[in-house]
CSV table of C-alpha atoms and ligand atoms in Angstrom, one decimal:
chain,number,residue,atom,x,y,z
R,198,UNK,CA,19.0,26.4,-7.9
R,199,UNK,CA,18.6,23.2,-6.0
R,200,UNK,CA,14.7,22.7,-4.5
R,201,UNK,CA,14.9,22.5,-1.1
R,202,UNK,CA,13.1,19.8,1.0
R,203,UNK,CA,12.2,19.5,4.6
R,204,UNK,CA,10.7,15.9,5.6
R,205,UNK,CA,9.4,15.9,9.0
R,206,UNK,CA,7.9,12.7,11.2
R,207,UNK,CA,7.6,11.7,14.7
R,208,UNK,CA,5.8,8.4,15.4
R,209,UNK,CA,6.8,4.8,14.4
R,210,UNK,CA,4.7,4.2,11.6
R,211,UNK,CA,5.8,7.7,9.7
R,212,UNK,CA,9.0,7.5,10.1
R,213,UNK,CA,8.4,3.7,8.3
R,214,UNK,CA,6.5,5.3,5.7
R,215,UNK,CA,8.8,8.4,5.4
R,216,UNK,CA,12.0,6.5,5.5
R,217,UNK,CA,12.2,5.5,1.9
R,218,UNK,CA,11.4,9.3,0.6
R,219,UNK,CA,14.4,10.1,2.5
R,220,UNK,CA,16.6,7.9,0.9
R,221,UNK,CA,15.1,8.7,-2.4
R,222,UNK,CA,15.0,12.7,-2.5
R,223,UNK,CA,18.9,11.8,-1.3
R,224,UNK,CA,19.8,9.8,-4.5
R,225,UNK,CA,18.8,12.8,-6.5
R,226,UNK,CA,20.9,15.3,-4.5
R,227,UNK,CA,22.2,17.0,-7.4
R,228,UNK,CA,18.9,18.5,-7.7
R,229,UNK,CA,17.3,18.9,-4.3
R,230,UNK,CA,19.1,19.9,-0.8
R,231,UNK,CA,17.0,17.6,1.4
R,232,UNK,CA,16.8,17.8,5.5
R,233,UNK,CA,15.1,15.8,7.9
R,234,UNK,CA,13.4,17.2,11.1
R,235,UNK,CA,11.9,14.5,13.6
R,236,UNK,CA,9.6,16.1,16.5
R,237,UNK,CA,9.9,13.2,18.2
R,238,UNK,CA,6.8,12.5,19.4
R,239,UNK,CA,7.7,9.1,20.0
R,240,UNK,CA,11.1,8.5,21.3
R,241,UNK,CA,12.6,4.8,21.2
R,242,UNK,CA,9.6,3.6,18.8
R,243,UNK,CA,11.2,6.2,16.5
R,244,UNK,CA,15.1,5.9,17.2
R,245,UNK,CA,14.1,1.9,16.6
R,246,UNK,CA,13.3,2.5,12.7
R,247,UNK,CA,15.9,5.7,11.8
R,248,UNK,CA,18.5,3.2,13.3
R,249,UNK,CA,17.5,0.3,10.9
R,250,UNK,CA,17.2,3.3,8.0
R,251,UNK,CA,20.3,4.6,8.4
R,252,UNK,CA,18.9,8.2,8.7
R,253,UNK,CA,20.6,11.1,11.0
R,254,UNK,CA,18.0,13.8,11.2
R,255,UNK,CA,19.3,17.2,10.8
R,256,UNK,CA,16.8,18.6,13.4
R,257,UNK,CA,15.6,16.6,16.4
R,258,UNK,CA,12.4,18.6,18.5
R,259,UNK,CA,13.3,16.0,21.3
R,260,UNK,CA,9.5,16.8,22.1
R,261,UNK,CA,8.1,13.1,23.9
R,262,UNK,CA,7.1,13.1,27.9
R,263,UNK,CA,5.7,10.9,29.4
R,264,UNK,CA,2.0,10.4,28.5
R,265,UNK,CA,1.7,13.6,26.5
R,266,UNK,CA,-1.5,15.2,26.4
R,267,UNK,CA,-2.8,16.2,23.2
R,268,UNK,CA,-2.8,20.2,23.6
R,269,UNK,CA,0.7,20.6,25.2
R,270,UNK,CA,1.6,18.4,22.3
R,271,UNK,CA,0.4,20.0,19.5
R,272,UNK,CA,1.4,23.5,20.7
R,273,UNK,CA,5.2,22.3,21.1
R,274,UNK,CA,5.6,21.1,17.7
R,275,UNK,CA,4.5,24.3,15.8
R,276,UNK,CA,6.3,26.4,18.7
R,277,UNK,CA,9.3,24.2,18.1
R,278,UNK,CA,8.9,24.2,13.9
R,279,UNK,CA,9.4,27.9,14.2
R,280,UNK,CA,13.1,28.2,14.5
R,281,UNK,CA,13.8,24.9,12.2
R,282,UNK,CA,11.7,26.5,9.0
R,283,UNK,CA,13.3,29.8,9.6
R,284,UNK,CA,16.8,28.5,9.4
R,285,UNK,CA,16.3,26.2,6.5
R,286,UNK,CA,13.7,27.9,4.3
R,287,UNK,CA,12.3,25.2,2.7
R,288,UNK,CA,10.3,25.8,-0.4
R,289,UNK,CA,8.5,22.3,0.2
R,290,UNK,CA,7.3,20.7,3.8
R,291,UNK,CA,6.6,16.5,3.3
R,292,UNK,CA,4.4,15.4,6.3
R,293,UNK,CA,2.4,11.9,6.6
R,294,UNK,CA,-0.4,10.2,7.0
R,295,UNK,CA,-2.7,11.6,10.6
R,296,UNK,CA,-0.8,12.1,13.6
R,297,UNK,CA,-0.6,15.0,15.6
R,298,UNK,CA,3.3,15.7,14.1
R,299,UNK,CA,1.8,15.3,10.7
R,300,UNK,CA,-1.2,18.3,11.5
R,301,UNK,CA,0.4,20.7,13.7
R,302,UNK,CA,3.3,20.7,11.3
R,303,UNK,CA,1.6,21.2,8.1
R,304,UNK,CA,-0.1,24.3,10.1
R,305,UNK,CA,3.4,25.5,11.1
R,306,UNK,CA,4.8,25.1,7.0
R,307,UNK,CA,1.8,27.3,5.7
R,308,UNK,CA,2.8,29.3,8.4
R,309,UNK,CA,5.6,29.5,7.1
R,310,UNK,CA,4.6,30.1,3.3
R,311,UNK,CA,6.5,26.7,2.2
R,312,UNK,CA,4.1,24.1,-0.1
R,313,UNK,CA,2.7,21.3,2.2
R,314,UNK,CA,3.0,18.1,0.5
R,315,UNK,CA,0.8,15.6,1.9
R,316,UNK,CA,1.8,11.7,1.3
R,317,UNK,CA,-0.5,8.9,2.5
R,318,UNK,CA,-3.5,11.8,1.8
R,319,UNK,CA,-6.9,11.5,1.2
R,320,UNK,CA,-7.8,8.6,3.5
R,321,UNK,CA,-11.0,8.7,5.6
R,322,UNK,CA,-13.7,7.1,7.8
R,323,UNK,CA,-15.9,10.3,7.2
R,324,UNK,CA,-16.3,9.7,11.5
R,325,UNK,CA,-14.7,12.2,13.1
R,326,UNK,CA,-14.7,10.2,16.4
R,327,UNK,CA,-13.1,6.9,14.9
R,328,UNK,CA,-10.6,7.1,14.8
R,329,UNK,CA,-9.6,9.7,17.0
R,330,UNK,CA,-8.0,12.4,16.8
R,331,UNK,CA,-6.5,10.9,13.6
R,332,UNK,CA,-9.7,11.6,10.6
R,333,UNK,CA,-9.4,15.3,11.8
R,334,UNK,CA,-5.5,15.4,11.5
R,335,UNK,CA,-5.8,14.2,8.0
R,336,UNK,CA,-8.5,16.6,7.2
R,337,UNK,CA,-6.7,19.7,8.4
R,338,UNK,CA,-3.6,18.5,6.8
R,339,UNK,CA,-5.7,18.4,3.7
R,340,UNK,CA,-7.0,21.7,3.9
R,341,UNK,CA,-3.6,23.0,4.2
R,342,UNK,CA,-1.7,21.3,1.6
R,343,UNK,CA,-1.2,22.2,-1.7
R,344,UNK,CA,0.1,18.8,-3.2
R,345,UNK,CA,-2.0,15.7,-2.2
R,346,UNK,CA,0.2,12.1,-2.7
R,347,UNK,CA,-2.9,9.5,-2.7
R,348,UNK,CA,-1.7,6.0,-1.9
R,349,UNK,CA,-4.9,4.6,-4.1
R,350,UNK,CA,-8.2,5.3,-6.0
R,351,UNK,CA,-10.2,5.4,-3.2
R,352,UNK,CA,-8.3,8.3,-1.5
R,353,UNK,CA,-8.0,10.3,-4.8
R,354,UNK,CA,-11.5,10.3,-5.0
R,355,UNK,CA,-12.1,11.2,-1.2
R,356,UNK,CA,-10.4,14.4,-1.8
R,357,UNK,CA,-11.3,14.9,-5.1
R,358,UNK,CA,-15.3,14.8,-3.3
R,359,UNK,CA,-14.0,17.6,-1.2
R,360,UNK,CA,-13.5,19.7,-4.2
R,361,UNK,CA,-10.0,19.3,-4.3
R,362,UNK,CA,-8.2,20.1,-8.0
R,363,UNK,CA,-7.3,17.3,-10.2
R,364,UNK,CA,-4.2,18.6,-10.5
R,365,UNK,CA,-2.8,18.8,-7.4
R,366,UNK,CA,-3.5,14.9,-6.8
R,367,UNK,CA,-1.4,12.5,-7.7
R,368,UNK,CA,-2.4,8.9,-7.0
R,369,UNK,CA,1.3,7.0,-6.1
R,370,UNK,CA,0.6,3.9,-4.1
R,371,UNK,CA,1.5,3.5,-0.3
R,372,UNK,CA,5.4,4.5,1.1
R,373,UNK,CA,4.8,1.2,3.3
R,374,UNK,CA,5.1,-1.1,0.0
R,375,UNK,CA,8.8,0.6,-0.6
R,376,UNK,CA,9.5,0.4,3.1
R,377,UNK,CA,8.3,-3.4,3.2
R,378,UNK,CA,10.7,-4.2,0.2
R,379,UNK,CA,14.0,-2.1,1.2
R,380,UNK,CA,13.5,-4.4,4.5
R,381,UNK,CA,12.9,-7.1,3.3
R,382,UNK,CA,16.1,-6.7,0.6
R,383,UNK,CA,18.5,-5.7,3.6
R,384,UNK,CA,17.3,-8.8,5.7
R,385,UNK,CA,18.3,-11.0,2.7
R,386,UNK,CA,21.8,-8.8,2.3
R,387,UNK,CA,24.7,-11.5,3.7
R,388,UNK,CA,26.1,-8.8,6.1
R,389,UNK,CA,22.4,-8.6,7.7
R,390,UNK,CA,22.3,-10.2,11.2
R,391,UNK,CA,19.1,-9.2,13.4
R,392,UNK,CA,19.7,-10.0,17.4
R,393,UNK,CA,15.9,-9.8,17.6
R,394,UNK,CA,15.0,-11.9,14.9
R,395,UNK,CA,17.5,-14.7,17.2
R,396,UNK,CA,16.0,-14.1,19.9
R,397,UNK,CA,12.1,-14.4,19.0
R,398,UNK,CA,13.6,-17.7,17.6
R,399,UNK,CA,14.6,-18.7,21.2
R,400,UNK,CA,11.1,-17.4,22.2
R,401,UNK,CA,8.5,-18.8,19.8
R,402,UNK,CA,7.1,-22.6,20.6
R,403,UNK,CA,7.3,-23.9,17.3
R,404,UNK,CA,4.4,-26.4,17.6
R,405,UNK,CA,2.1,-24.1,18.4
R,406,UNK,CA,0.2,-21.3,15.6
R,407,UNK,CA,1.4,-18.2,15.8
R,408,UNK,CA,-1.4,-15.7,16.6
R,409,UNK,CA,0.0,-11.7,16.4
R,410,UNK,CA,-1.4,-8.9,18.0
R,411,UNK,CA,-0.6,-5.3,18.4
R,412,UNK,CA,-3.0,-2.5,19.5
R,413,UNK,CA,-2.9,1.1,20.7
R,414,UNK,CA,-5.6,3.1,19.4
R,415,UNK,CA,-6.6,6.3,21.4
R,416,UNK,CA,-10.6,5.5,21.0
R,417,UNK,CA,-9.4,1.6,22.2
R,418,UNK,CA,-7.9,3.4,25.4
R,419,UNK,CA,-10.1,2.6,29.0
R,420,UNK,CA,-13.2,-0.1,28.0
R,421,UNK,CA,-12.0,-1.0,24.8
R,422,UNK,CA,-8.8,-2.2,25.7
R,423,UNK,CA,-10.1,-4.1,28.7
R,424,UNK,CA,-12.9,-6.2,26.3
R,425,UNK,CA,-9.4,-6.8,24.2
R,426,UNK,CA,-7.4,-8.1,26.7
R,427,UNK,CA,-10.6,-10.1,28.0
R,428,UNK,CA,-11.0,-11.2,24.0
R,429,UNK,CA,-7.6,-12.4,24.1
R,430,UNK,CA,-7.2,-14.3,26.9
R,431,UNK,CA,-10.7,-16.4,26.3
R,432,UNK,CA,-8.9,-17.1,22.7
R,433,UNK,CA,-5.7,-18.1,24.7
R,434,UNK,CA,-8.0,-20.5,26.8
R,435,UNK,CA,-9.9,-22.0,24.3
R,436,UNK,CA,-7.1,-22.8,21.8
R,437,UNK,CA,-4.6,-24.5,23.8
R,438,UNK,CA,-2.5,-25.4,20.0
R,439,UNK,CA,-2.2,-21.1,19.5
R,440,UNK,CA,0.3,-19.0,20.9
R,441,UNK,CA,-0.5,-15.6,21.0
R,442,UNK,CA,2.6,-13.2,20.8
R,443,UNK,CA,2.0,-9.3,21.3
R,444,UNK,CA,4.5,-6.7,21.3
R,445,UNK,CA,3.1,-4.0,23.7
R,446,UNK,CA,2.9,0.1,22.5
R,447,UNK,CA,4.9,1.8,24.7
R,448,UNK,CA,2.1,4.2,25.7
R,449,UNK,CA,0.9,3.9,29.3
R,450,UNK,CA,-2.7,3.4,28.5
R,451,UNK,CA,-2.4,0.2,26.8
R,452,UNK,CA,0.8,-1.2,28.6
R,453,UNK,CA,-1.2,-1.0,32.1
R,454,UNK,CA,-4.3,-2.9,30.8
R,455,UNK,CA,-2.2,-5.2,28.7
R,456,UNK,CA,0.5,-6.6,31.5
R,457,UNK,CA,-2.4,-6.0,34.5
R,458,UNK,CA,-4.6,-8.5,32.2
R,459,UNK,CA,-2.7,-10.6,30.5
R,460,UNK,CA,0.6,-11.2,31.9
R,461,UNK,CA,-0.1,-14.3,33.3
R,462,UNK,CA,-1.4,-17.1,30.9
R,463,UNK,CA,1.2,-19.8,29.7
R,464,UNK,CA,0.7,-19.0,25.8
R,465,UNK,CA,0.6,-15.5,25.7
R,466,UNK,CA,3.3,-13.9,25.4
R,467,UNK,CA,4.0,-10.2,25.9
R,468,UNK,CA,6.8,-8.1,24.4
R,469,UNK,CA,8.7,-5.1,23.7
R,470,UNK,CA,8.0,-3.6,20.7
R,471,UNK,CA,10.1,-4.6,17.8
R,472,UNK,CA,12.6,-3.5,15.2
R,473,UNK,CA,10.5,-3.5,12.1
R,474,UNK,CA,12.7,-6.1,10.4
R,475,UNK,CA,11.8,-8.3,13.2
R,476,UNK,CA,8.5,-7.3,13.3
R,477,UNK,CA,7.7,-7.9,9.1
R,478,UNK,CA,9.6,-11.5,10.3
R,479,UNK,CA,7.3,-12.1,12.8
R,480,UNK,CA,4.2,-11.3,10.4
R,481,UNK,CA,5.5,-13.5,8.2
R,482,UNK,CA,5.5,-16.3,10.3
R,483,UNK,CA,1.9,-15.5,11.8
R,484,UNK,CA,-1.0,-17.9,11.2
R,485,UNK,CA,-3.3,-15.1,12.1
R,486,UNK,CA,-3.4,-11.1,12.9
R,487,UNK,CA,-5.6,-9.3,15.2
R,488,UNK,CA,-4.6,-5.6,15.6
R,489,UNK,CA,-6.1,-1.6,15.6
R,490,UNK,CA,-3.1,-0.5,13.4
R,491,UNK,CA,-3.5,1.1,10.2
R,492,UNK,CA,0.4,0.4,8.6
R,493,UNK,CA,-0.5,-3.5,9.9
R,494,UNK,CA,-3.6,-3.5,7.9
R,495,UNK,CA,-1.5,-2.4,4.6
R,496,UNK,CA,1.1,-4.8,4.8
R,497,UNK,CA,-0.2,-8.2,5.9
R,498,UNK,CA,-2.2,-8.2,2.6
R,499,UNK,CA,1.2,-8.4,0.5
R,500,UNK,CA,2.3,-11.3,2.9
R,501,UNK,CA,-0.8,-13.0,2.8
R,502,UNK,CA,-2.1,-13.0,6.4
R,503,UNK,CA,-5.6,-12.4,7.2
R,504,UNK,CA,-6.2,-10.0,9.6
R,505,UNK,CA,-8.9,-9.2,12.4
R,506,UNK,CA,-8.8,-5.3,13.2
R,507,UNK,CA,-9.8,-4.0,16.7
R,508,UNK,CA,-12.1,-0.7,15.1
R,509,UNK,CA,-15.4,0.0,14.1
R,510,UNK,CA,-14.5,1.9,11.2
R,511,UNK,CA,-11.0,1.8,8.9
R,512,UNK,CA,-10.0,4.4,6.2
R,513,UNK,CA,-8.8,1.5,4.0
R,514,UNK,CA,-11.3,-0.5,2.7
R,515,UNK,CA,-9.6,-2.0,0.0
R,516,UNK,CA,-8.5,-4.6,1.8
R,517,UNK,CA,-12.2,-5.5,3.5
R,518,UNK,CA,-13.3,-5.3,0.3
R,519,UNK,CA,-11.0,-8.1,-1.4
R,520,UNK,CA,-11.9,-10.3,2.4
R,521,UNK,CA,-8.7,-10.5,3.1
R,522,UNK,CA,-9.5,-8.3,6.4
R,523,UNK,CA,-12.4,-8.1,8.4
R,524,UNK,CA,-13.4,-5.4,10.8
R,525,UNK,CA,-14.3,-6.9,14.4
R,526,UNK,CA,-14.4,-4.2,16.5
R,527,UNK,CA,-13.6,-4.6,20.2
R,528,UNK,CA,-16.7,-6.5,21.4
R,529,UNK,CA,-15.1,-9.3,23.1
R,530,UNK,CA,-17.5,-12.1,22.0
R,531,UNK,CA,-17.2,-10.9,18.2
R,532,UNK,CA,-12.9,-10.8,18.2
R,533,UNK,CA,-13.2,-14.3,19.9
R,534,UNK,CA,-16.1,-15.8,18.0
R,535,UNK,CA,-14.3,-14.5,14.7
R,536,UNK,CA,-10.4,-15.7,15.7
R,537,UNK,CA,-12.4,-19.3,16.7
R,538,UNK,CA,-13.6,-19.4,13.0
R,539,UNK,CA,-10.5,-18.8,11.4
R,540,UNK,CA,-8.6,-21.1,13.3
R,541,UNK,CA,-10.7,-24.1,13.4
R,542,UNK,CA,-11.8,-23.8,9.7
R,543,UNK,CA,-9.6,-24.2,7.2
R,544,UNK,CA,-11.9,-22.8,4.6
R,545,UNK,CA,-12.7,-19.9,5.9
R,546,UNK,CA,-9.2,-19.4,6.8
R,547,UNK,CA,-7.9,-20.3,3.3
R,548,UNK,CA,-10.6,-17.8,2.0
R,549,UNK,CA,-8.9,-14.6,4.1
R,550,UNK,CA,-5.3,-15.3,2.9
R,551,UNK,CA,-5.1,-14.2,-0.2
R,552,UNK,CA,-1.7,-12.5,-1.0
R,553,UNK,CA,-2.5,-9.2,-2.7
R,554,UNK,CA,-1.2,-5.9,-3.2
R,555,UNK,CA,-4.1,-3.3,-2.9
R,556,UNK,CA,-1.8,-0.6,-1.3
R,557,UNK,CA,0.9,-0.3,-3.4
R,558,UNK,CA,4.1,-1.8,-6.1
R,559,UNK,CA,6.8,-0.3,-4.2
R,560,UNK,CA,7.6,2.7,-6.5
R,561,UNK,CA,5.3,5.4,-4.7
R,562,UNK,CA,8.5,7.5,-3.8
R,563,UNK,CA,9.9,7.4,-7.1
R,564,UNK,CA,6.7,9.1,-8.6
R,565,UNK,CA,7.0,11.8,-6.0
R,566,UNK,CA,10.1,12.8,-6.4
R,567,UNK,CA,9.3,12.5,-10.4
R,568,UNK,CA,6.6,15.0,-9.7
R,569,UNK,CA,8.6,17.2,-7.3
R,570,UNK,CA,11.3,17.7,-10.1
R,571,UNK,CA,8.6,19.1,-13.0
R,572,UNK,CA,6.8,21.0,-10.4
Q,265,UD1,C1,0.5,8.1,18.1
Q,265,UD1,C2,-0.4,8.8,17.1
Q,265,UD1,C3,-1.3,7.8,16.4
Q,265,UD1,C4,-0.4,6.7,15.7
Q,265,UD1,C5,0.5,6.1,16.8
Q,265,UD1,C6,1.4,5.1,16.2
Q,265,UD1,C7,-1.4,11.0,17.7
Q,265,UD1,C8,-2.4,11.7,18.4
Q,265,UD1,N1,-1.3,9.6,17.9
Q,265,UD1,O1,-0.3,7.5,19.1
Q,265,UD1,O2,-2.0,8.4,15.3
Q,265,UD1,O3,-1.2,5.7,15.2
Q,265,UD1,O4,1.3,7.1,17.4
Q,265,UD1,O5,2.0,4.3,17.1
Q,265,UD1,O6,-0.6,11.6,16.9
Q,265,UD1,N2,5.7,6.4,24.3
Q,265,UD1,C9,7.0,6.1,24.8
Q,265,UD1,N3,8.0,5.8,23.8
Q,265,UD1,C10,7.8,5.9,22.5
Q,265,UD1,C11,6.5,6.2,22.0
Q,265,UD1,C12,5.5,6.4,23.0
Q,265,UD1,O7,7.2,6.0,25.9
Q,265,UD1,O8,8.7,5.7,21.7
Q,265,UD1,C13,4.7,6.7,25.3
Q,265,UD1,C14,4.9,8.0,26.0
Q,265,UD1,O9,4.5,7.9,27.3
Q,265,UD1,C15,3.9,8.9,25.2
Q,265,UD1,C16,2.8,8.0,24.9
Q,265,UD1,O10,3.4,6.7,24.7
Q,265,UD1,O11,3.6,10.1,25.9
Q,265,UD1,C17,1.8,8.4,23.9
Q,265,UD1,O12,2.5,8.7,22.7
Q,265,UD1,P1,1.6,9.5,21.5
Q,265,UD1,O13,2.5,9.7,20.3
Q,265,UD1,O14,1.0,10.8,22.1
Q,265,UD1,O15,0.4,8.6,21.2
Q,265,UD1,P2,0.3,7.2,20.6
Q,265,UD1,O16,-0.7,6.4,21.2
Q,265,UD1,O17,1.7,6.6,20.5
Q,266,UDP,N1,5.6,-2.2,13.8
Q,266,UDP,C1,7.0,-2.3,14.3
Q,266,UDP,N2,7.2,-2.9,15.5
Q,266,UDP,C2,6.2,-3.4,16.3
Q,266,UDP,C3,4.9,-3.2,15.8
Q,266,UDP,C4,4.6,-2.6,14.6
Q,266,UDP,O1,7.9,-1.9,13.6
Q,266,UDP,O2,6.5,-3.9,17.3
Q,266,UDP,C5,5.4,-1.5,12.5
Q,266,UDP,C6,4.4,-2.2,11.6
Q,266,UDP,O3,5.1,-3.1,10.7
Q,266,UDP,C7,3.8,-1.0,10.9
Q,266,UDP,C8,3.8,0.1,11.9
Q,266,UDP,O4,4.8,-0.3,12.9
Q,266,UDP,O5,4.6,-0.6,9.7
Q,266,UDP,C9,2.5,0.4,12.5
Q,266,UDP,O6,2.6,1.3,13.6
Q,266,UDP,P1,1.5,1.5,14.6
Q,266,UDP,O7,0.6,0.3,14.7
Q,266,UDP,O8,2.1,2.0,15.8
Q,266,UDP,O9,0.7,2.8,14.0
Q,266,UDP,P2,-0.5,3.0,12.9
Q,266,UDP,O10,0.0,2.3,11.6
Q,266,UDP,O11,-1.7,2.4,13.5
Q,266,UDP,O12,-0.6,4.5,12.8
């Protein structure tokens, strides 16, 4: 009897992280019936990366509106779970990382009586409130699951301090490190041609350093997004040779601040989001990286870009720890006091761009599986 395996995502960054444990539980298809079920809590940000992925989900929520509140939210996807695990019975539910998707469906699989299998687990701040709501996602999800995929040491031994079993952690590396390579294979592939890659080509000056940004966290949202825009425009100012290129979240509470604040100095230049080919291109060419995100934070180390990040706290310290990324928080004077450093000595700049790999070798979804078939 074939295992039966029901991946489910809904945001960007875990359908990134997800995408290549799709296509590997589907190599081995002989021995596991696979589905995929997206909520859809984001829409095109999601519908960007299964296009590039080549994945058709068999069961699409359809759940995003327009700034979505987090109760109505959280309530739809276990409501909407409900007829999808009943139909398809899966003996194993794969959820990532901390969003709301990745809690309210590991409630709705032990609901359901199918084993919740955690991947990206065991991260933390230990701060409730930073960020939010995520570090209580990823505890509940914890609570509930029966198999815990850690990405590194550090998380093993987070959950492994909340009395978690040995056993049922495995330590794998980070998803994103597989995701960064099967992009960065198909981008080399002759047949590849990206239309956004051309066109931030057209776009980019060149002469100038290429400072990225992105930035959407919910505890950023209001003040913190205001001292970020003010950050980046006294940056902008004072560094007439930098030209700062920031492809704006799609959620209303940073695209209002954002284009309100910045949308009208010469070297800043605000964008859609991006294709993640186009936007592990445009890290690539970066001379710097200032951003809230967690997926940012675990791939710029492999490429070798120092990066800034927007929070007071960060679940992944391995990078901070090897000074290859700094926490700044979103005190204006700080982000723009730090950036000025970076850029006007080389020293300290050479010092942060160290290429590393903390995160991960790029086989974390071949040890799952692995461990899936002798479980
Ligand atoms: C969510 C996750 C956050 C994750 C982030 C990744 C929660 C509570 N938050 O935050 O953990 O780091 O995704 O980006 O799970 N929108 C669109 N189109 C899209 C996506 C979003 O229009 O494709 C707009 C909609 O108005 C939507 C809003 O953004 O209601 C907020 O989306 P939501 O998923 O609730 O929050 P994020 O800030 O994206
Ligand atoms: N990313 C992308 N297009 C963009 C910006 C980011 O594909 O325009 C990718 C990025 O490479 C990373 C992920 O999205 O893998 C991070 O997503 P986000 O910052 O939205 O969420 P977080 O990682 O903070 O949860």
């Amino acid at each position: 009897m074939k295992k039966k395996n029901l991946i489910v995502f809904g945001t960007r960054p875990e359908a990134i992280k997800m995408a290549p444990l799709v296509k590997a539980f589907q190599k081995q298809h002989e021995h596991f019936e696979t589905k995929v079920c997206i909520t859809a809590q984001h829409r095109e940000m999601l519908d960007q990366v299964l296009s590039f992925f080549e994945i058709t989900p068999d069961y699409d929520l359809d759940l995003m509106k327009p700034n979505q509140n987090l109760y109505g939210l959280t309530a739809d996807i276990i409501t909407g779970l409900k007829p999808v695990l009943e139909d398809f019975h899966p003996d194993y539910v794969y959820v990532h990382g901390d969003t709301t998707t990745t809690m309210a469906t590991s409630l709705a699989a032990f609901y359901a009586g199918a084993k919740v299998c955690h991947v990206e687990a065991g991260l933390r701040t230990h701060n409730m409130k930073s960020p939010f709501p995520e570090e209580m996602n990823r505890c509940v999800t914890g609570v509930v699951s029966e198999i815990h995929f850690a990405p590194t040491t550090t998380s093993r031994d987070n959950l492994v301090a909340e009395n978690k079993s040995q056993e049922s952690i495995l330590v794998t590396g980070n998803t994103v490190i597989d995701a960064l390579e099967f992009s960065v294979n198909k981008v080399k592939s002759e047949s590849y041609k990206d239309h956004e890659v051309e066109k931030l080509k057209e776009l980019l000056d060149t002469s100038r350093r290429l400072v990225l940004v992105t930035g959407h966290r919910r505890e950023n949202h209001g003040q913190g997004f205001i001292n970020i825009c003010k950050a980046l425009r006294q940056l902008a100012e004072d560094n007439a040779d930098i030209e700062i290129v920031y492809p704006v979240h799609l959620n209303p509470n940073v695209q209002k601040p954002v284009y309100d604040l910045l949308g009208d100095i010469p070297n800043i230049k605000l964008i859609a989001p991006l294709s993640y080919p186009a936007f592990v291109w445009l890290m690539d060419q970066s001379y710097l990286i200032i951003t809230d995100s967690g997926g940012v934070q675990e791939e710029a180390p492999s490429l070798g870009k120092p990066v800034l990040v927007m929070r007071d706290t960060t679940e992944r310290p391995e990078a901070v720890d090897a000074g290859t990324v700094k926490l700044v928080g979103t005190d204006a004077t700080l982000i723009v006091s730090e950036a000025n450093k970076l850029l006007a000595d080389e020293r300290a700049y050479k010092e942060m761009s160290k290429l590393h790999n903390p995160y991960g070798d790029g086989k974390a979804c071949i040890r799952i599986v692995d461990h899936i078939s002798k479980n």
